[in-house]
PDB file of N, CA and C in Angstrom:
ATOM      1  N   UNK A 243     107.910  81.356 103.264  1.00  0.00           N
ATOM      2  CA  UNK A 243     107.238  82.174 104.285  1.00  0.00           C
ATOM      3  C   UNK A 243     107.211  83.549 103.960  1.00  0.00           C
ATOM      4  N   UNK A 244     106.056  84.273 104.225  1.00  0.00           N
ATOM      5  CA  UNK A 244     105.882  85.633 103.892  1.00  0.00           C
ATOM      6  C   UNK A 244     105.454  86.376 105.106  1.00  0.00           C
ATOM      7  N   UNK A 245     105.559  87.761 105.028  1.00  0.00           N
ATOM      8  CA  UNK A 245     105.198  88.590 106.101  1.00  0.00           C
ATOM      9  C   UNK A 245     103.716  89.036 106.071  1.00  0.00           C
ATOM     10  N   UNK A 246     103.186  89.645 107.039  1.00  0.00           N
ATOM     11  CA  UNK A 246     101.916  90.015 107.264  1.00  0.00           C
ATOM     12  C   UNK A 246     101.476  90.930 106.035  1.00  0.00           C
ATOM     13  N   UNK A 247     102.388  91.880 105.808  1.00  0.00           N
ATOM     14  CA  UNK A 247     102.078  92.842 104.616  1.00  0.00           C
ATOM     15  C   UNK A 247     102.060  92.129 103.262  1.00  0.00           C
ATOM     16  N   UNK A 248     102.970  91.134 103.046  1.00  0.00           N
ATOM     17  CA  UNK A 248     102.888  90.426 101.723  1.00  0.00           C
ATOM     18  C   UNK A 248     101.622  89.634 101.758  1.00  0.00           C
ATOM     19  N   UNK A 249     101.249  89.008 102.803  1.00  0.00           N
ATOM     20  CA  UNK A 249     100.027  88.161 102.898  1.00  0.00           C
ATOM     21  C   UNK A 249      98.807  89.164 102.573  1.00  0.00           C
ATOM     22  N   UNK A 250      98.781  90.228 103.252  1.00  0.00           N
ATOM     23  CA  UNK A 250      97.632  91.218 103.030  1.00  0.00           C
ATOM     24  C   UNK A 250      97.497  91.546 101.557  1.00  0.00           C
ATOM     25  N   UNK A 251      98.617  91.995 100.935  1.00  0.00           N
ATOM     26  CA  UNK A 251      98.631  92.353  99.556  1.00  0.00           C
ATOM     27  C   UNK A 251      98.201  91.284  98.620  1.00  0.00           C
ATOM     28  N   UNK A 252      98.657  89.974  98.879  1.00  0.00           N
ATOM     29  CA  UNK A 252      98.347  88.794  98.108  1.00  0.00           C
ATOM     30  C   UNK A 252      96.791  88.498  98.194  1.00  0.00           C
ATOM     31  N   UNK A 253      96.271  88.611  99.319  1.00  0.00           N
ATOM     32  CA  UNK A 253      94.796  88.239  99.586  1.00  0.00           C
ATOM     33  C   UNK A 253      93.893  89.412  99.218  1.00  0.00           C
ATOM     34  N   UNK A 254      94.408  90.649  99.432  1.00  0.00           N
ATOM     35  CA  UNK A 254      93.543  91.775  99.175  1.00  0.00           C
ATOM     36  C   UNK A 254      92.857  92.250 100.284  1.00  0.00           C
ATOM     37  N   UNK A 255      93.438  92.173 101.504  1.00  0.00           N
ATOM     38  CA  UNK A 255      92.921  92.818 102.681  1.00  0.00           C
ATOM     39  C   UNK A 255      93.928  93.581 103.355  1.00  0.00           C
ATOM     40  N   UNK A 256      93.682  94.375 104.341  1.00  0.00           N
ATOM     41  CA  UNK A 256      94.709  95.090 105.140  1.00  0.00           C
ATOM     42  C   UNK A 256      95.373  94.418 106.137  1.00  0.00           C
ATOM     43  N   UNK A 257      96.526  94.787 106.620  1.00  0.00           N
ATOM     44  CA  UNK A 257      97.163  94.162 107.735  1.00  0.00           C
ATOM     45  C   UNK A 257      96.275  94.184 108.921  1.00  0.00           C
ATOM     46  N   UNK A 258      95.564  95.204 109.102  1.00  0.00           N
ATOM     47  CA  UNK A 258      94.747  95.587 110.301  1.00  0.00           C
ATOM     48  C   UNK A 258      93.608  94.430 110.256  1.00  0.00           C
ATOM     49  N   UNK A 259      93.081  94.185 109.147  1.00  0.00           N
ATOM     50  CA  UNK A 259      92.047  93.126 109.035  1.00  0.00           C
ATOM     51  C   UNK A 259      92.654  91.773 109.459  1.00  0.00           C
ATOM     52  N   UNK A 260      93.852  91.498 109.099  1.00  0.00           N
ATOM     53  CA  UNK A 260      94.483  90.164 109.473  1.00  0.00           C
ATOM     54  C   UNK A 260      94.591  90.172 110.995  1.00  0.00           C
ATOM     55  N   UNK A 261      95.049  91.328 111.495  1.00  0.00           N
ATOM     56  CA  UNK A 261      95.217  91.353 113.131  1.00  0.00           C
ATOM     57  C   UNK A 261      93.807  91.187 113.751  1.00  0.00           C
ATOM     58  N   UNK A 262      92.756  91.778 113.148  1.00  0.00           N
ATOM     59  CA  UNK A 262      91.383  91.558 113.758  1.00  0.00           C
ATOM     60  C   UNK A 262      91.036  90.102 113.739  1.00  0.00           C
ATOM     61  N   UNK A 263      91.298  89.473 112.615  1.00  0.00           N
ATOM     62  CA  UNK A 263      90.978  88.027 112.558  1.00  0.00           C
ATOM     63  C   UNK A 263      91.737  87.293 113.530  1.00  0.00           C
ATOM     64  N   UNK A 264      93.002  87.649 113.867  1.00  0.00           N
ATOM     65  CA  UNK A 264      93.786  86.985 114.892  1.00  0.00           C
ATOM     66  C   UNK A 264      93.056  87.164 116.257  1.00  0.00           C
ATOM     67  N   UNK A 265      92.649  88.412 116.498  1.00  0.00           N
ATOM     68  CA  UNK A 265      91.960  88.771 117.785  1.00  0.00           C
ATOM     69  C   UNK A 265      90.775  88.064 118.005  1.00  0.00           C
ATOM     70  N   UNK A 266      89.978  87.840 116.927  1.00  0.00           N
ATOM     71  CA  UNK A 266      88.691  87.097 116.922  1.00  0.00           C
ATOM     72  C   UNK A 266      88.846  85.537 116.936  1.00  0.00           C
ATOM     73  N   UNK A 267      90.094  85.102 116.748  1.00  0.00           N
ATOM     74  CA  UNK A 267      90.356  83.686 116.763  1.00  0.00           C
ATOM     75  C   UNK A 267      89.985  82.920 115.483  1.00  0.00           C
ATOM     76  N   UNK A 268      89.802  83.702 114.375  1.00  0.00           N
ATOM     77  CA  UNK A 268      89.484  83.210 113.111  1.00  0.00           C
ATOM     78  C   UNK A 268      90.736  82.672 112.328  1.00  0.00           C
ATOM     79  N   UNK A 269      91.871  83.352 112.717  1.00  0.00           N
ATOM     80  CA  UNK A 269      93.050  82.995 112.080  1.00  0.00           C
ATOM     81  C   UNK A 269      94.112  82.782 113.125  1.00  0.00           C
ATOM     82  N   UNK A 270      94.765  81.665 113.389  1.00  0.00           N
ATOM     83  CA  UNK A 270      95.766  81.375 114.410  1.00  0.00           C
ATOM     84  C   UNK A 270      96.935  82.351 114.269  1.00  0.00           C
ATOM     85  N   UNK A 271      97.483  82.705 115.373  1.00  0.00           N
ATOM     86  CA  UNK A 271      98.689  83.593 115.292  1.00  0.00           C
ATOM     87  C   UNK A 271      99.810  82.659 114.782  1.00  0.00           C
ATOM     88  N   UNK A 272     100.590  83.142 113.834  1.00  0.00           N
ATOM     89  CA  UNK A 272     101.688  82.367 113.218  1.00  0.00           C
ATOM     90  C   UNK A 272     102.911  82.408 114.096  1.00  0.00           C
ATOM     91  N   UNK A 273     103.887  81.545 113.663  1.00  0.00           N
ATOM     92  CA  UNK A 273     105.138  81.604 114.373  1.00  0.00           C
ATOM     93  C   UNK A 273     105.834  83.015 113.952  1.00  0.00           C
ATOM     94  N   UNK A 274     106.805  83.358 114.731  1.00  0.00           N
ATOM     95  CA  UNK A 274     107.478  84.625 114.389  1.00  0.00           C
ATOM     96  C   UNK A 274     108.903  84.323 114.152  1.00  0.00           C
ATOM     97  N   UNK A 275     109.444  85.231 113.195  1.00  0.00           N
ATOM     98  CA  UNK A 275     110.848  85.047 112.889  1.00  0.00           C
ATOM     99  C   UNK A 275     111.635  85.660 114.108  1.00  0.00           C
ATOM    100  N   UNK A 276     112.950  85.470 114.104  1.00  0.00           N
ATOM    101  CA  UNK A 276     113.850  85.947 115.172  1.00  0.00           C
ATOM    102  C   UNK A 276     113.688  87.417 115.342  1.00  0.00           C
ATOM    103  N   UNK A 277     113.353  88.241 114.344  1.00  0.00           N
ATOM    104  CA  UNK A 277     113.253  89.592 114.412  1.00  0.00           C
ATOM    105  C   UNK A 277     111.837  90.021 114.969  1.00  0.00           C
ATOM    106  N   UNK A 278     110.980  89.041 115.146  1.00  0.00           N
ATOM    107  CA  UNK A 278     109.670  89.380 115.736  1.00  0.00           C
ATOM    108  C   UNK A 278     108.480  89.445 114.709  1.00  0.00           C
ATOM    109  N   UNK A 279     108.805  89.427 113.378  1.00  0.00           N
ATOM    110  CA  UNK A 279     107.782  89.514 112.365  1.00  0.00           C
ATOM    111  C   UNK A 279     107.056  88.242 112.339  1.00  0.00           C
ATOM    112  N   UNK A 280     105.716  88.379 112.080  1.00  0.00           N
ATOM    113  CA  UNK A 280     104.823  87.170 111.894  1.00  0.00           C
ATOM    114  C   UNK A 280     105.209  86.645 110.524  1.00  0.00           C
ATOM    115  N   UNK A 281     105.345  85.175 110.468  1.00  0.00           N
ATOM    116  CA  UNK A 281     105.807  84.519 109.206  1.00  0.00           C
ATOM    117  C   UNK A 281     104.563  83.681 108.825  1.00  0.00           C
ATOM    118  N   UNK A 282     104.034  83.838 107.642  1.00  0.00           N
ATOM    119  CA  UNK A 282     102.859  83.086 107.142  1.00  0.00           C
ATOM    120  C   UNK A 282     103.309  82.115 105.957  1.00  0.00           C
ATOM    121  N   UNK A 283     102.471  81.016 105.925  1.00  0.00           N
ATOM    122  CA  UNK A 283     102.786  80.007 104.892  1.00  0.00           C
ATOM    123  C   UNK A 283     101.527  79.984 104.054  1.00  0.00           C
ATOM    124  N   UNK A 284     101.574  78.874 103.054  1.00  0.00           N
ATOM    125  CA  UNK A 284     100.520  78.787 102.138  1.00  0.00           C
ATOM    126  C   UNK A 284      99.158  78.395 102.780  1.00  0.00           C
ATOM    127  N   UNK A 285      99.149  77.597 103.867  1.00  0.00           N
ATOM    128  CA  UNK A 285      97.968  77.279 104.480  1.00  0.00           C
ATOM    129  C   UNK A 285      97.286  78.586 105.177  1.00  0.00           C
ATOM    130  N   UNK A 286      98.159  79.430 105.669  1.00  0.00           N
ATOM    131  CA  UNK A 286      97.654  80.688 106.159  1.00  0.00           C
ATOM    132  C   UNK A 286      96.963  81.488 105.068  1.00  0.00           C
ATOM    133  N   UNK A 287      97.458  81.561 103.928  1.00  0.00           N
ATOM    134  CA  UNK A 287      96.906  82.332 102.806  1.00  0.00           C
ATOM    135  C   UNK A 287      95.561  81.647 102.430  1.00  0.00           C
ATOM    136  N   UNK A 288      95.547  80.354 102.346  1.00  0.00           N
ATOM    137  CA  UNK A 288      94.218  79.697 102.018  1.00  0.00           C
ATOM    138  C   UNK A 288      93.146  79.926 103.084  1.00  0.00           C
ATOM    139  N   UNK A 289      93.534  79.901 104.375  1.00  0.00           N
ATOM    140  CA  UNK A 289      92.595  80.145 105.443  1.00  0.00           C
ATOM    141  C   UNK A 289      92.075  81.572 105.347  1.00  0.00           C
ATOM    142  N   UNK A 290      92.944  82.504 105.056  1.00  0.00           N
ATOM    143  CA  UNK A 290      92.590  83.953 104.892  1.00  0.00           C
ATOM    144  C   UNK A 290      91.681  84.182 103.745  1.00  0.00           C
ATOM    145  N   UNK A 291      92.038  83.498 102.658  1.00  0.00           N
ATOM    146  CA  UNK A 291      91.030  83.666 101.454  1.00  0.00           C
ATOM    147  C   UNK A 291      89.724  83.105 101.790  1.00  0.00           C
ATOM    148  N   UNK A 292      89.623  81.997 102.493  1.00  0.00           N
ATOM    149  CA  UNK A 292      88.307  81.428 102.878  1.00  0.00           C
ATOM    150  C   UNK A 292      87.530  82.370 103.829  1.00  0.00           C
ATOM    151  N   UNK A 293      88.233  83.014 104.738  1.00  0.00           N
ATOM    152  CA  UNK A 293      87.598  83.937 105.598  1.00  0.00           C
ATOM    153  C   UNK A 293      87.170  85.120 104.933  1.00  0.00           C
ATOM    154  N   UNK A 294      87.938  85.714 104.003  1.00  0.00           N
ATOM    155  CA  UNK A 294      87.584  86.865 103.296  1.00  0.00           C
ATOM    156  C   UNK A 294      86.377  86.501 102.411  1.00  0.00           C
ATOM    157  N   UNK A 295      86.318  85.403 101.681  1.00  0.00           N
ATOM    158  CA  UNK A 295      85.302  84.974 100.908  1.00  0.00           C
ATOM    159  C   UNK A 295      83.981  84.866 101.671  1.00  0.00           C
ATOM    160  N   UNK A 296      83.967  84.299 102.861  1.00  0.00           N
ATOM    161  CA  UNK A 296      82.797  84.199 103.742  1.00  0.00           C
ATOM    162  C   UNK A 296      82.288  85.568 104.154  1.00  0.00           C
ATOM    163  N   UNK A 297      83.248  86.414 104.536  1.00  0.00           N
ATOM    164  CA  UNK A 297      82.921  87.803 104.948  1.00  0.00           C
ATOM    165  C   UNK A 297      82.332  88.574 103.873  1.00  0.00           C
ATOM    166  N   UNK A 298      82.871  88.485 102.609  1.00  0.00           N
ATOM    167  CA  UNK A 298      82.233  89.101 101.464  1.00  0.00           C
ATOM    168  C   UNK A 298      80.829  88.582 101.083  1.00  0.00           C
ATOM    169  N   UNK A 299      80.583  87.364 101.443  1.00  0.00           N
ATOM    170  CA  UNK A 299      79.328  86.720 101.172  1.00  0.00           C
ATOM    171  C   UNK A 299      78.238  87.103 102.303  1.00  0.00           C
ATOM    172  N   UNK A 300      78.722  87.777 103.270  1.00  0.00           N
ATOM    173  CA  UNK A 300      77.738  88.179 104.316  1.00  0.00           C
ATOM    174  C   UNK A 300      77.609  87.236 105.438  1.00  0.00           C
ATOM    175  N   UNK A 301      78.451  86.186 105.471  1.00  0.00           N
ATOM    176  CA  UNK A 301      78.403  85.213 106.639  1.00  0.00           C
ATOM    177  C   UNK A 301      78.992  85.783 107.858  1.00  0.00           C
ATOM    178  N   UNK A 302      78.199  85.704 109.040  1.00  0.00           N
ATOM    179  CA  UNK A 302      78.745  86.300 110.228  1.00  0.00           C
ATOM    180  C   UNK A 302      80.015  85.567 110.608  1.00  0.00           C
ATOM    181  N   UNK A 303      81.005  86.337 111.059  1.00  0.00           N
ATOM    182  CA  UNK A 303      82.326  85.712 111.326  1.00  0.00           C
ATOM    183  C   UNK A 303      82.413  85.633 112.909  1.00  0.00           C
ATOM    184  N   UNK A 304      81.775  84.593 113.438  1.00  0.00           N
ATOM    185  CA  UNK A 304      81.763  84.478 114.849  1.00  0.00           C
ATOM    186  C   UNK A 304      82.502  83.160 115.193  1.00  0.00           C
ATOM    187  N   UNK A 305      83.170  83.176 116.360  1.00  0.00           N
ATOM    188  CA  UNK A 305      83.828  81.938 116.844  1.00  0.00           C
ATOM    189  C   UNK A 305      83.046  81.419 118.107  1.00  0.00           C
ATOM    190  N   UNK A 306      82.629  80.211 118.045  1.00  0.00           N
ATOM    191  CA  UNK A 306      81.881  79.628 119.192  1.00  0.00           C
ATOM    192  C   UNK A 306      82.828  79.450 120.404  1.00  0.00           C
ATOM    193  N   UNK A 307      82.375  79.665 121.592  1.00  0.00           N
ATOM    194  CA  UNK A 307      83.096  79.410 122.712  1.00  0.00           C
ATOM    195  C   UNK A 307      83.139  77.954 123.192  1.00  0.00           C
ATOM    196  N   UNK A 308      83.941  77.662 124.201  1.00  0.00           N
ATOM    197  CA  UNK A 308      84.030  76.280 124.711  1.00  0.00           C
ATOM    198  C   UNK A 308      82.694  75.888 125.360  1.00  0.00           C
TER     199      UNK A 308
END
């Protein structure tokens, strides 16, 4: 498990970008450690890489409602 800062550095985005993706519903909020830090796993990194790739390709990042 890694922190939001480590994930951001690994994927090449800012921590603010990751938080925006959480707010938009593109990336689910991860579990938190006892200290309150977000903890991310390999699947979160893969999802974030996919989102970043789509964004760089110009695909609108919208979440459809219910």
